[in-house]
CHARMM-style PDB file with segment names, atoms N, HN, CA, C and O in Angstrom:
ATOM      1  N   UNK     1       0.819  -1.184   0.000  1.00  0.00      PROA
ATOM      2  CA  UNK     1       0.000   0.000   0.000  1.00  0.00      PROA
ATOM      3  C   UNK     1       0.861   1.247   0.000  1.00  0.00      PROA
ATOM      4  O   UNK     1       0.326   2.134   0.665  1.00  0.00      PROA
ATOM      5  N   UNK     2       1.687   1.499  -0.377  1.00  0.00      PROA
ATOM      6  HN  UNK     2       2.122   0.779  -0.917  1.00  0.00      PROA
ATOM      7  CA  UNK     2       2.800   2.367  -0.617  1.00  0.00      PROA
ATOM      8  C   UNK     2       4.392   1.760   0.080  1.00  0.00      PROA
ATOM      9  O   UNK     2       4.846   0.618   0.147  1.00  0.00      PROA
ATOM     10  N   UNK     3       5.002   3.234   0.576  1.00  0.00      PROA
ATOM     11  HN  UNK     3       4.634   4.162   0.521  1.00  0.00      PROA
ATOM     12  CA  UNK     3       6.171   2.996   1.305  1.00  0.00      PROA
ATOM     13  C   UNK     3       5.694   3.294   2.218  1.00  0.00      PROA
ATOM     14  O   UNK     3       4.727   4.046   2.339  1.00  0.00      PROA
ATOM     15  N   UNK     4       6.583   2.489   3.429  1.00  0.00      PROA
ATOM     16  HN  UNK     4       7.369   1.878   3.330  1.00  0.00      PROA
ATOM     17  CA  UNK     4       6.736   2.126   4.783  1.00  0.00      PROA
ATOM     18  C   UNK     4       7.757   3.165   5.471  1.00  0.00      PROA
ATOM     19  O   UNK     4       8.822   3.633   5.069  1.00  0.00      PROA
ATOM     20  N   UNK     5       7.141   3.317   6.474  1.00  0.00      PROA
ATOM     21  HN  UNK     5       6.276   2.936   6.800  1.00  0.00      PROA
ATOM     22  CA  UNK     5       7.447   4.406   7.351  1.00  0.00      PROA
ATOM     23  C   UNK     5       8.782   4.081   8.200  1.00  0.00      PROA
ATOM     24  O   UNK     5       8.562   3.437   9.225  1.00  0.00      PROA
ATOM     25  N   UNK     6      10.131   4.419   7.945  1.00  0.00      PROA
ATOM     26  HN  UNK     6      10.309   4.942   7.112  1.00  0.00      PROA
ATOM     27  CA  UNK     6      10.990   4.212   8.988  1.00  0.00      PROA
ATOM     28  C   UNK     6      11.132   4.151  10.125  1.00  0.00      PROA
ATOM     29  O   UNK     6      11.797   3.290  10.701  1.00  0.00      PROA
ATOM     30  N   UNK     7      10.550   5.025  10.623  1.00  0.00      PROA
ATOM     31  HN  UNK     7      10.010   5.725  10.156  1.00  0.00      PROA
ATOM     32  CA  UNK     7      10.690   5.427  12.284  1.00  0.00      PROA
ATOM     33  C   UNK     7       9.817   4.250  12.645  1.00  0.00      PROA
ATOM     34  O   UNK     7       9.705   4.541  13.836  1.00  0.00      PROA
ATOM     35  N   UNK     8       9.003   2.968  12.499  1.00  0.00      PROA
ATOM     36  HN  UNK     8       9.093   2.732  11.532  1.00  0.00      PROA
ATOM     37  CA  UNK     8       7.939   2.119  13.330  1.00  0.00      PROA
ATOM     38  C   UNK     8       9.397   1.204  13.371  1.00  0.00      PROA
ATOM     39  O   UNK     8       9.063   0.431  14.269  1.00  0.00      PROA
ATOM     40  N   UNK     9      10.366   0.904  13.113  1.00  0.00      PROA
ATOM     41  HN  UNK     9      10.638   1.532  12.383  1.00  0.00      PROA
ATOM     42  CA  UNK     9      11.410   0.093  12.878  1.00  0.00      PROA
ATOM     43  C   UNK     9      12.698   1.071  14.097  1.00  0.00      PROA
ATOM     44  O   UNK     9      12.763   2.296  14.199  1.00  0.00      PROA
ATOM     45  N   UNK    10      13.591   0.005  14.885  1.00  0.00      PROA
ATOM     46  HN  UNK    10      13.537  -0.990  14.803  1.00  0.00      PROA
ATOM     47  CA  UNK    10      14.243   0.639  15.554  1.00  0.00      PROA
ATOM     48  C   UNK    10      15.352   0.948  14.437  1.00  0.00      PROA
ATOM     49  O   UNK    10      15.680   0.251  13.477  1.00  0.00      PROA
ATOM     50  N   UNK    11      15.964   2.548  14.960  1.00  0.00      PROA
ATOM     51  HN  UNK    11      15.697   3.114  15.740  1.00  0.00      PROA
ATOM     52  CA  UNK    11      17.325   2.857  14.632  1.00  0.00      PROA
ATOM     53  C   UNK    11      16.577   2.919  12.326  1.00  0.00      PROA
ATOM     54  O   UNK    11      17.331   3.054  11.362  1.00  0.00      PROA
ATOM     55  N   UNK    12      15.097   2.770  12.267  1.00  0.00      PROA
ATOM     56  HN  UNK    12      14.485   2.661  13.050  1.00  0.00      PROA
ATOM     57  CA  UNK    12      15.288   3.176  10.619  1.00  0.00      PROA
ATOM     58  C   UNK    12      15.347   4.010  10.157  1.00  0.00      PROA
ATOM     59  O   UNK    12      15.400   3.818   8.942  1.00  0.00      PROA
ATOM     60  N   UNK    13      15.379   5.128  10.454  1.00  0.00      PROA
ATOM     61  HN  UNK    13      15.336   5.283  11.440  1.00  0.00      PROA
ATOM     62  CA  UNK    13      15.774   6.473   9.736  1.00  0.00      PROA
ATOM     63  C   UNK    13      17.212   6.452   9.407  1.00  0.00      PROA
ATOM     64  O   UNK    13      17.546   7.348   8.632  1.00  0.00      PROA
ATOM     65  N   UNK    14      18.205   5.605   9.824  1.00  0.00      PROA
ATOM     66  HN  UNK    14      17.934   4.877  10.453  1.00  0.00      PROA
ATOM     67  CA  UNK    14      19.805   5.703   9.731  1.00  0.00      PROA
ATOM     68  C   UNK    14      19.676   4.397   8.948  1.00  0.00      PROA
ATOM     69  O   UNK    14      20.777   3.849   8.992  1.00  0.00      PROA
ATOM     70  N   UNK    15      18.737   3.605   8.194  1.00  0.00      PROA
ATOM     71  HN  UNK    15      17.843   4.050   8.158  1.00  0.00      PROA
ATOM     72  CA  UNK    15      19.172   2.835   7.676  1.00  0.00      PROA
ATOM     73  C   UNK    15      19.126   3.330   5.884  1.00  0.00      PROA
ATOM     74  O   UNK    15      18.572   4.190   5.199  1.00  0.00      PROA
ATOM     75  N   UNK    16      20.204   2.037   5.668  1.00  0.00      PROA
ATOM     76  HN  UNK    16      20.655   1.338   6.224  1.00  0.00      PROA
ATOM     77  CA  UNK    16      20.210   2.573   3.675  1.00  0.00      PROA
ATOM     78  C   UNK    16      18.958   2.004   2.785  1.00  0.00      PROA
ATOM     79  O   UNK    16      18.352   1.083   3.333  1.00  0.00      PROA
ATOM     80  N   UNK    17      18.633   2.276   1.918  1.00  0.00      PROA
ATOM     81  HN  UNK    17      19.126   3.024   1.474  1.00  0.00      PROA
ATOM     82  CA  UNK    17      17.729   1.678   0.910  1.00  0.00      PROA
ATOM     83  C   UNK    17      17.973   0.299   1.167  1.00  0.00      PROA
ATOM     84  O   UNK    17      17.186  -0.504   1.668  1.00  0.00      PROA
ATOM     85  N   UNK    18      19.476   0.043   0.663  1.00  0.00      PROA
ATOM     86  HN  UNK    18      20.115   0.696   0.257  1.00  0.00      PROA
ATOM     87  CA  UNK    18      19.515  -1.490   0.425  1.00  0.00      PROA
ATOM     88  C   UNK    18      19.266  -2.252   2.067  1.00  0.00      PROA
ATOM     89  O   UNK    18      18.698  -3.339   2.176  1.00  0.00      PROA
ATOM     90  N   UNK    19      19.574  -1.799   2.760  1.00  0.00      PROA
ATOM     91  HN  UNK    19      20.035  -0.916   2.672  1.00  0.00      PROA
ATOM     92  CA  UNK    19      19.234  -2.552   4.704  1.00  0.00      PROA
ATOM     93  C   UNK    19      17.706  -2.193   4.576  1.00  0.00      PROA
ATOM     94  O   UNK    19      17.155  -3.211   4.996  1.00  0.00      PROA
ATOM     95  N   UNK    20      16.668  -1.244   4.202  1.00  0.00      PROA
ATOM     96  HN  UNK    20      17.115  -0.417   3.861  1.00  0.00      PROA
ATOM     97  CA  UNK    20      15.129  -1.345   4.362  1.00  0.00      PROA
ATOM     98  C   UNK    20      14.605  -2.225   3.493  1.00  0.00      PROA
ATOM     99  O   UNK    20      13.730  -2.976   3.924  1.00  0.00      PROA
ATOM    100  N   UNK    21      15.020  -2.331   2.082  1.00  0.00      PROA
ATOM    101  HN  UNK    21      15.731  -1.721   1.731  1.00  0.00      PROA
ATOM    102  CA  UNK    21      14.572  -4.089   1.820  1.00  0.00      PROA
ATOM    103  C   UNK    21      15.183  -5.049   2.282  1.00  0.00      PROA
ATOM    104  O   UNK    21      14.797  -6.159   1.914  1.00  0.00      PROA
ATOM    105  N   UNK    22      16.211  -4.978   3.136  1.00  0.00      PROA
ATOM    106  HN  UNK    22      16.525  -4.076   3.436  1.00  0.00      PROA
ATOM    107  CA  UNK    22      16.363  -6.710   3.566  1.00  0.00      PROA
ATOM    108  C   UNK    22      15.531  -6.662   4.755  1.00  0.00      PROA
ATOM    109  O   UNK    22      15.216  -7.723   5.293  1.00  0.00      PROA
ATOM    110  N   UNK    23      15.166  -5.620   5.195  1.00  0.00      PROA
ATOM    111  HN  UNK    23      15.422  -4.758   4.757  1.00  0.00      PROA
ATOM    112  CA  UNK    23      14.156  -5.893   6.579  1.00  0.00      PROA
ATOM    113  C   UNK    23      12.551  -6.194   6.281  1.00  0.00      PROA
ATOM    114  O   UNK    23      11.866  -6.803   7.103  1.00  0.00      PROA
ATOM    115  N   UNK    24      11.933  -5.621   4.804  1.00  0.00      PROA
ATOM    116  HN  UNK    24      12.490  -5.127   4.137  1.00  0.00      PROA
ATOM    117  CA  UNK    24      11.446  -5.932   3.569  1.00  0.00      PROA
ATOM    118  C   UNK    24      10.511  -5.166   3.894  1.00  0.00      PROA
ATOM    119  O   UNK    24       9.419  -5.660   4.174  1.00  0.00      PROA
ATOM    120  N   UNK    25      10.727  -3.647   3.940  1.00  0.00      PROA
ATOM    121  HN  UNK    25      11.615  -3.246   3.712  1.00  0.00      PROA
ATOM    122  CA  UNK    25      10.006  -2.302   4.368  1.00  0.00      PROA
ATOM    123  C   UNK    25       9.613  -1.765   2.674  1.00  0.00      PROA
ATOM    124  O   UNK    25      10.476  -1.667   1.802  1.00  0.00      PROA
ATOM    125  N   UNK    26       8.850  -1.606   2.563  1.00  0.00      PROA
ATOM    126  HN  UNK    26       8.149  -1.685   3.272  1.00  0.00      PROA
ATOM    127  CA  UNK    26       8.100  -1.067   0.756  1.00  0.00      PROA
ATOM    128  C   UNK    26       8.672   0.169   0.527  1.00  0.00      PROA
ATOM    129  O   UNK    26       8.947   1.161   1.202  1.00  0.00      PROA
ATOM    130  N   UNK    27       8.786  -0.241  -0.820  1.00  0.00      PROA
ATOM    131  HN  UNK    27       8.562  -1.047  -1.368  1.00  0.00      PROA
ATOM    132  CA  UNK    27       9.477   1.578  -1.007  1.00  0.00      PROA
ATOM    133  C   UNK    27       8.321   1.729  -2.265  1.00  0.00      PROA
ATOM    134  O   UNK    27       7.931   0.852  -3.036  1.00  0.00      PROA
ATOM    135  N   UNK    28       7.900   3.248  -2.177  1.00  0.00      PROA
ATOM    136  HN  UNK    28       8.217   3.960  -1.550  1.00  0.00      PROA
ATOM    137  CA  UNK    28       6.958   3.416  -3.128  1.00  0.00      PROA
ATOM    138  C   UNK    28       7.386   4.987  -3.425  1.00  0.00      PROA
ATOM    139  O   UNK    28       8.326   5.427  -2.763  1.00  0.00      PROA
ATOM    140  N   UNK    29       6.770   5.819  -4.349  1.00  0.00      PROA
ATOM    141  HN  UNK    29       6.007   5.462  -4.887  1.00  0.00      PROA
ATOM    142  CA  UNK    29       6.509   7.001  -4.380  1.00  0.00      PROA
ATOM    143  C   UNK    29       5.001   7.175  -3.576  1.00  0.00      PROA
ATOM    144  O   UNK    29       4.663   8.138  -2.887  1.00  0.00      PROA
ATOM    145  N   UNK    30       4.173   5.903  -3.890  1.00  0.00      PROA
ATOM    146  HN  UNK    30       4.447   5.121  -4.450  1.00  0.00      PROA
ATOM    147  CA  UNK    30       2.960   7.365  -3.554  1.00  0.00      PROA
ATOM    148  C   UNK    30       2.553   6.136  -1.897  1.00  0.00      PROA
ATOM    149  O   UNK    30       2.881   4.954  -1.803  1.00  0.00      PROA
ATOM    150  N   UNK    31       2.112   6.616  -1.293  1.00  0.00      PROA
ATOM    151  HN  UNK    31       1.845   7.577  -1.369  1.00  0.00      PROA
ATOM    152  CA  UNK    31       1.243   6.294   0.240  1.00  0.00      PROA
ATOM    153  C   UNK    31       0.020   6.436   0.385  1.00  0.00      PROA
ATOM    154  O   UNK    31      -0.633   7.476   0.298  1.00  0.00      PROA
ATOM    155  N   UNK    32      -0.327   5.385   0.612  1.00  0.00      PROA
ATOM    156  HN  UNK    32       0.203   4.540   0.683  1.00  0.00      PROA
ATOM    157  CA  UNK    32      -1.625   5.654   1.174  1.00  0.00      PROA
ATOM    158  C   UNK    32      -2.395   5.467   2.582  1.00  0.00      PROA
ATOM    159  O   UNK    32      -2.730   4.339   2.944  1.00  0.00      PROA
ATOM    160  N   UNK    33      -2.567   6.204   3.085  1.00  0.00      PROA
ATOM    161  HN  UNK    33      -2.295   7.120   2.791  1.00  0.00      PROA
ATOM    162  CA  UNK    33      -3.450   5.605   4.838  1.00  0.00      PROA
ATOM    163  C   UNK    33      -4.930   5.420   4.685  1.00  0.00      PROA
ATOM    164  O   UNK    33      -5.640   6.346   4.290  1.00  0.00      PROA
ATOM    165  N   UNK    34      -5.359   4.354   4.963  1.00  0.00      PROA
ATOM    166  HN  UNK    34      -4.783   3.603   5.284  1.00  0.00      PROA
ATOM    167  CA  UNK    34      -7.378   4.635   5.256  1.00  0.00      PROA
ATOM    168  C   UNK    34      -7.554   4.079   6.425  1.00  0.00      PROA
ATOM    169  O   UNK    34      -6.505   3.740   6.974  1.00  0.00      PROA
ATOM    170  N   UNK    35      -8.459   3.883   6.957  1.00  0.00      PROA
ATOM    171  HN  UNK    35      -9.311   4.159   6.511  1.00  0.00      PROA
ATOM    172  CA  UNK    35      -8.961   3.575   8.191  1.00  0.00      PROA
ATOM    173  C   UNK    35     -10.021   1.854   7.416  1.00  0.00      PROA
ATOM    174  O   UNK    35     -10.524   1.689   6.305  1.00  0.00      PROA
ATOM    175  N   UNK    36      -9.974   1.151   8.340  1.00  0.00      PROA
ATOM    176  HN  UNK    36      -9.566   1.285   9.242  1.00  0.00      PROA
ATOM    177  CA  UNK    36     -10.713  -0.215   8.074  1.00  0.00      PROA
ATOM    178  C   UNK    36     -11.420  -0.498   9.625  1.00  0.00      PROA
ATOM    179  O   UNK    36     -10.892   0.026  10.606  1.00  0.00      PROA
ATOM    180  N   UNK    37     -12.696  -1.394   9.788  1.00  0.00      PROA
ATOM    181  HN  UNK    37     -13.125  -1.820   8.991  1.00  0.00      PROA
ATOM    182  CA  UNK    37     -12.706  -1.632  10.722  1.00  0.00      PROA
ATOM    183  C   UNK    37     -14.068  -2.100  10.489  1.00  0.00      PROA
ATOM    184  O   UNK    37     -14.451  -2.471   9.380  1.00  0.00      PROA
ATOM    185  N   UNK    38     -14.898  -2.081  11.675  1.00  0.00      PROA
ATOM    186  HN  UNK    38     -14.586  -1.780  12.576  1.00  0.00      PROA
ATOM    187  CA  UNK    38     -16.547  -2.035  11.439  1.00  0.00      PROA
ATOM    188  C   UNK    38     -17.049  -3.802  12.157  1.00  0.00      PROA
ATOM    189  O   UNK    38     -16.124  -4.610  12.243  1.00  0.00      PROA
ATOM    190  N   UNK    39     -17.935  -4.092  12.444  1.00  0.00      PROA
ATOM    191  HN  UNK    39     -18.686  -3.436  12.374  1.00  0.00      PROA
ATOM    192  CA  UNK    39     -18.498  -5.365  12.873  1.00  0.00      PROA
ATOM    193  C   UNK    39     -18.536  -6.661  11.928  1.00  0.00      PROA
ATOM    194  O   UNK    39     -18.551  -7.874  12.136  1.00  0.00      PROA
ATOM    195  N   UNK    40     -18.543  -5.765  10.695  1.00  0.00      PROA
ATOM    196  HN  UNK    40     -18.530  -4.780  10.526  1.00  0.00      PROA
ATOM    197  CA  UNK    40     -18.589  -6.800   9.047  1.00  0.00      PROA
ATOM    198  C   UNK    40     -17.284  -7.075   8.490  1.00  0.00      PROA
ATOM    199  O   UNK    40     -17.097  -7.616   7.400  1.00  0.00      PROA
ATOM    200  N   UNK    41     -16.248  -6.615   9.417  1.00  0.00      PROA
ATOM    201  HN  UNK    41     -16.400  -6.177  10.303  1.00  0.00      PROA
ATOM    202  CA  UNK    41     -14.489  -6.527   8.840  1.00  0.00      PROA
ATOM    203  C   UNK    41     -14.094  -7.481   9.643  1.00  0.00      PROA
ATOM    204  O   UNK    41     -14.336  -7.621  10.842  1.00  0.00      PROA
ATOM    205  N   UNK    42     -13.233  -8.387   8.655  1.00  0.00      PROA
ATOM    206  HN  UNK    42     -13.036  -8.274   7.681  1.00  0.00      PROA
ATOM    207  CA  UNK    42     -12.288  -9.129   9.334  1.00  0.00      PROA
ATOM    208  C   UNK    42     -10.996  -9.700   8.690  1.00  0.00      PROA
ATOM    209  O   UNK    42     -10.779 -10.746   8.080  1.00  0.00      PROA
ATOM    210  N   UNK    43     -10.076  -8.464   9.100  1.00  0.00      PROA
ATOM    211  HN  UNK    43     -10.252  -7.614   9.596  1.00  0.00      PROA
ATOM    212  CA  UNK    43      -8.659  -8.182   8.398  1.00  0.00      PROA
ATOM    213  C   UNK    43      -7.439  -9.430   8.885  1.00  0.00      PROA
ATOM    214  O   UNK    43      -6.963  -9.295  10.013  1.00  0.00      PROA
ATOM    215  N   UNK    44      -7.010 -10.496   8.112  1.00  0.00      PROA
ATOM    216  HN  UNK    44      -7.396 -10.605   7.196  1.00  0.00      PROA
ATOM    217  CA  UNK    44      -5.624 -11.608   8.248  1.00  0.00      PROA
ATOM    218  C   UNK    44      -5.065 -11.347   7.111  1.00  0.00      PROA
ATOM    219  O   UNK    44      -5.345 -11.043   5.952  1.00  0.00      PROA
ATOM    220  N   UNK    45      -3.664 -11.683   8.208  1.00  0.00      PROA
ATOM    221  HN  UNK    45      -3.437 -11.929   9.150  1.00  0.00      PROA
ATOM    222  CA  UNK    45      -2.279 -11.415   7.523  1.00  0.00      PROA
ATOM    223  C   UNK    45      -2.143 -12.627   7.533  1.00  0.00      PROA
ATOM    224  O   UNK    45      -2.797 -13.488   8.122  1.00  0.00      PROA
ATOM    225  N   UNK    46      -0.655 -12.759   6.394  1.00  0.00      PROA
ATOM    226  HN  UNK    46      -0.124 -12.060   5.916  1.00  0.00      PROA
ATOM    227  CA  UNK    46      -0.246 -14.177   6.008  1.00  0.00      PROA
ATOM    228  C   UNK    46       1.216 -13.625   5.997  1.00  0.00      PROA
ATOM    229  O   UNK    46       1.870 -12.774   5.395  1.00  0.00      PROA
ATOM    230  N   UNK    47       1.435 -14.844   7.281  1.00  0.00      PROA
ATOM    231  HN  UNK    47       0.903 -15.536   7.770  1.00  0.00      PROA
ATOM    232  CA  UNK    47       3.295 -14.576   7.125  1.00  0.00      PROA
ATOM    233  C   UNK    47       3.958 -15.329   6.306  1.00  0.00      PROA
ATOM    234  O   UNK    47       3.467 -15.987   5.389  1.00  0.00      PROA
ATOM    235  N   UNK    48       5.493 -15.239   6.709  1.00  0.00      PROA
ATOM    236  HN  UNK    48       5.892 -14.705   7.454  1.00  0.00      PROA
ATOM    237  CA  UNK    48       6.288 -15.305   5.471  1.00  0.00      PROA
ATOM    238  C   UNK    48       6.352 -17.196   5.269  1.00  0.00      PROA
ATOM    239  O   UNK    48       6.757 -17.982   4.413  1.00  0.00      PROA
ATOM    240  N   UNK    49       5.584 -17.282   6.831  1.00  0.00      PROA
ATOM    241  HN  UNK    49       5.255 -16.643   7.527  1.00  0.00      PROA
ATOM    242  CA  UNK    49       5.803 -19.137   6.301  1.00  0.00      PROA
ATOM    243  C   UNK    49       4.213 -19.560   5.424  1.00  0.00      PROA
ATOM    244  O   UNK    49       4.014 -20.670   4.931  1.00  0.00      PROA
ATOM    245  N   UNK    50       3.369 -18.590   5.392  1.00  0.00      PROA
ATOM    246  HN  UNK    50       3.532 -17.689   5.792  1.00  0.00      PROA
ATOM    247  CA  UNK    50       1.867 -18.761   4.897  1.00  0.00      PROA
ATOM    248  C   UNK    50       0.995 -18.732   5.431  1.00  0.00      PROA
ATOM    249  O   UNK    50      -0.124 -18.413   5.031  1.00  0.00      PROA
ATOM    250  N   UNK    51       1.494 -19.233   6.989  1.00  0.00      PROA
ATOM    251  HN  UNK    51       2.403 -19.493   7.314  1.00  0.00      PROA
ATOM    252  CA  UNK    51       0.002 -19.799   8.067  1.00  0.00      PROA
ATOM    253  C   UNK    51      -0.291 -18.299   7.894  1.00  0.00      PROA
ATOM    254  O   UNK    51       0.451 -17.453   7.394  1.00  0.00      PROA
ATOM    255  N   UNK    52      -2.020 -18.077   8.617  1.00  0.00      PROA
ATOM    256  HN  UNK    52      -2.622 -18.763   9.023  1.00  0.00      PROA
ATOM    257  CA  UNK    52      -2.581 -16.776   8.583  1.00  0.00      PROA
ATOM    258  C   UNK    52      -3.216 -16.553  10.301  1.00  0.00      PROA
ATOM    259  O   UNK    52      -3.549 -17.386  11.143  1.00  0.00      PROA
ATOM    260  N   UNK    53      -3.188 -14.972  10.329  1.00  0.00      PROA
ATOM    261  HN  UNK    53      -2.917 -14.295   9.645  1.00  0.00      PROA
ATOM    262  CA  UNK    53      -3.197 -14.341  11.590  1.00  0.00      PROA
ATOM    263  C   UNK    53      -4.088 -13.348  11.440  1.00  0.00      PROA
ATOM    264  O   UNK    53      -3.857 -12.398  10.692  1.00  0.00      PROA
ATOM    265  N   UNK    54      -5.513 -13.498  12.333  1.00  0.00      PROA
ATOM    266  HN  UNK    54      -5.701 -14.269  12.940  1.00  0.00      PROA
ATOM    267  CA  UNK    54      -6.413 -12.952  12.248  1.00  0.00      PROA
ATOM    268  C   UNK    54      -5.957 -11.916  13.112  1.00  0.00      PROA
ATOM    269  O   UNK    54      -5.683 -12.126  14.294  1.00  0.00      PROA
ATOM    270  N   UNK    55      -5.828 -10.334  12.326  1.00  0.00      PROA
ATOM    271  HN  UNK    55      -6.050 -10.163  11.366  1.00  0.00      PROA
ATOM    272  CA  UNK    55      -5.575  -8.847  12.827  1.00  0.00      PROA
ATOM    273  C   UNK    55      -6.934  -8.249  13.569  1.00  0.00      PROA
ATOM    274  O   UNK    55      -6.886  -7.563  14.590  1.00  0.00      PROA
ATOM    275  N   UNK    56      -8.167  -8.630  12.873  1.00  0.00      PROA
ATOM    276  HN  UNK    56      -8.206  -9.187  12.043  1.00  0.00      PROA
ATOM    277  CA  UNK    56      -8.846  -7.206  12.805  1.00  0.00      PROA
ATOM    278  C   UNK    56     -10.078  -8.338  13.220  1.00  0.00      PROA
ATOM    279  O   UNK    56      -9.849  -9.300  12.486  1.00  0.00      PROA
ATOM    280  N   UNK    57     -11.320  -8.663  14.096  1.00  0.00      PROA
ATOM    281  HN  UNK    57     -11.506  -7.882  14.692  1.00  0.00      PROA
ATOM    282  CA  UNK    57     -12.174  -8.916  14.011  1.00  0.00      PROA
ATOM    283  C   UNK    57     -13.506  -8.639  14.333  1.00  0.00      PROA
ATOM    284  O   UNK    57     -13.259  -8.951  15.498  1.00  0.00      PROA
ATOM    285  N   UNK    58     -14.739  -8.328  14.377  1.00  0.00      PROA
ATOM    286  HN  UNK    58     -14.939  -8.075  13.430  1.00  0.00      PROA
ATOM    287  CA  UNK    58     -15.727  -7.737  14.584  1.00  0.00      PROA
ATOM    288  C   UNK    58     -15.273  -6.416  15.295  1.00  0.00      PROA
ATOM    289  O   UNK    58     -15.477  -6.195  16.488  1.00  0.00      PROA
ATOM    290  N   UNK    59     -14.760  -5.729  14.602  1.00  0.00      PROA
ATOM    291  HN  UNK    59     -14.594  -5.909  13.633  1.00  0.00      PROA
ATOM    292  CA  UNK    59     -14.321  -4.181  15.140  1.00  0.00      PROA
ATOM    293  C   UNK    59     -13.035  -4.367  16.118  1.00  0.00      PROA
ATOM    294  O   UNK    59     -12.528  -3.384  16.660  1.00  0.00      PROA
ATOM    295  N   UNK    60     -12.714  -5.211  16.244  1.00  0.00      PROA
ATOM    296  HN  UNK    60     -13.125  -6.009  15.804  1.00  0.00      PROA
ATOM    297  CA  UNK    60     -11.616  -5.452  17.712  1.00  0.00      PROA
ATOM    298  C   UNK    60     -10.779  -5.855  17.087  1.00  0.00      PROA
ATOM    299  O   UNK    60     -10.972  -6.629  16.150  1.00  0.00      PROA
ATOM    300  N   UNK    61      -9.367  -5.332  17.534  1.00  0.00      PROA
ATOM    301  HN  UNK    61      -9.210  -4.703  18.296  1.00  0.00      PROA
ATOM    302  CA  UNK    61      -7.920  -5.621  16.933  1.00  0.00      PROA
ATOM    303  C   UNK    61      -7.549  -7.247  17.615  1.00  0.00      PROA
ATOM    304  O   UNK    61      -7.950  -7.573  18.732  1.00  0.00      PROA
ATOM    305  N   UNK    62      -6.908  -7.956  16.925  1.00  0.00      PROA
ATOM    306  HN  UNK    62      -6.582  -7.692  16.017  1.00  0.00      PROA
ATOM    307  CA  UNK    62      -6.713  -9.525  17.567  1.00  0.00      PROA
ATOM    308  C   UNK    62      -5.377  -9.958  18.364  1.00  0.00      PROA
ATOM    309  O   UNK    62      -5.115 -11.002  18.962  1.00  0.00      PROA
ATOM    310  N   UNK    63      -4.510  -8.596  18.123  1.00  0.00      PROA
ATOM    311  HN  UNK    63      -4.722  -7.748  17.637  1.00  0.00      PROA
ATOM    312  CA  UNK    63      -3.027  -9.238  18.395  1.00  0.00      PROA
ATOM    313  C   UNK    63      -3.060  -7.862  19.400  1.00  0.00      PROA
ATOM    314  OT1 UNK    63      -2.084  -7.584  20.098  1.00  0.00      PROA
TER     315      UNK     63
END
């Protein structure tokens, strides 16, 4: 959804391009923020091994 914000990462504002993709932070020109949420939302992530991790569920954050 764009580029990724350095500062949520320790010490990333001092890091180089090439060290923010090996930490695998997005580089974009354009950004975008929206808001998600609601009783009918239910936001999972899929990590890097595949299994999935329910974030977001009936309005309530999961982690």
């Amino acid at each position: 959804m764009g580029a990724a914000y350095s500062e949520n990462i320790e010490n990333g504002e001092n890091l180089t391009d090439e060290e923010k993709q090996k930490e695998g932070m997005n580089d974009s020109l354009i950004h975008y923020d929206f808001m998600v949420g609601g009783k009918d939302v239910t936001v999972t992530g899929v990590k890097a091994d595949r299994t999935r991790v329910v974030l977001l569920a009936d309005g309530e954050w999961q982690i």
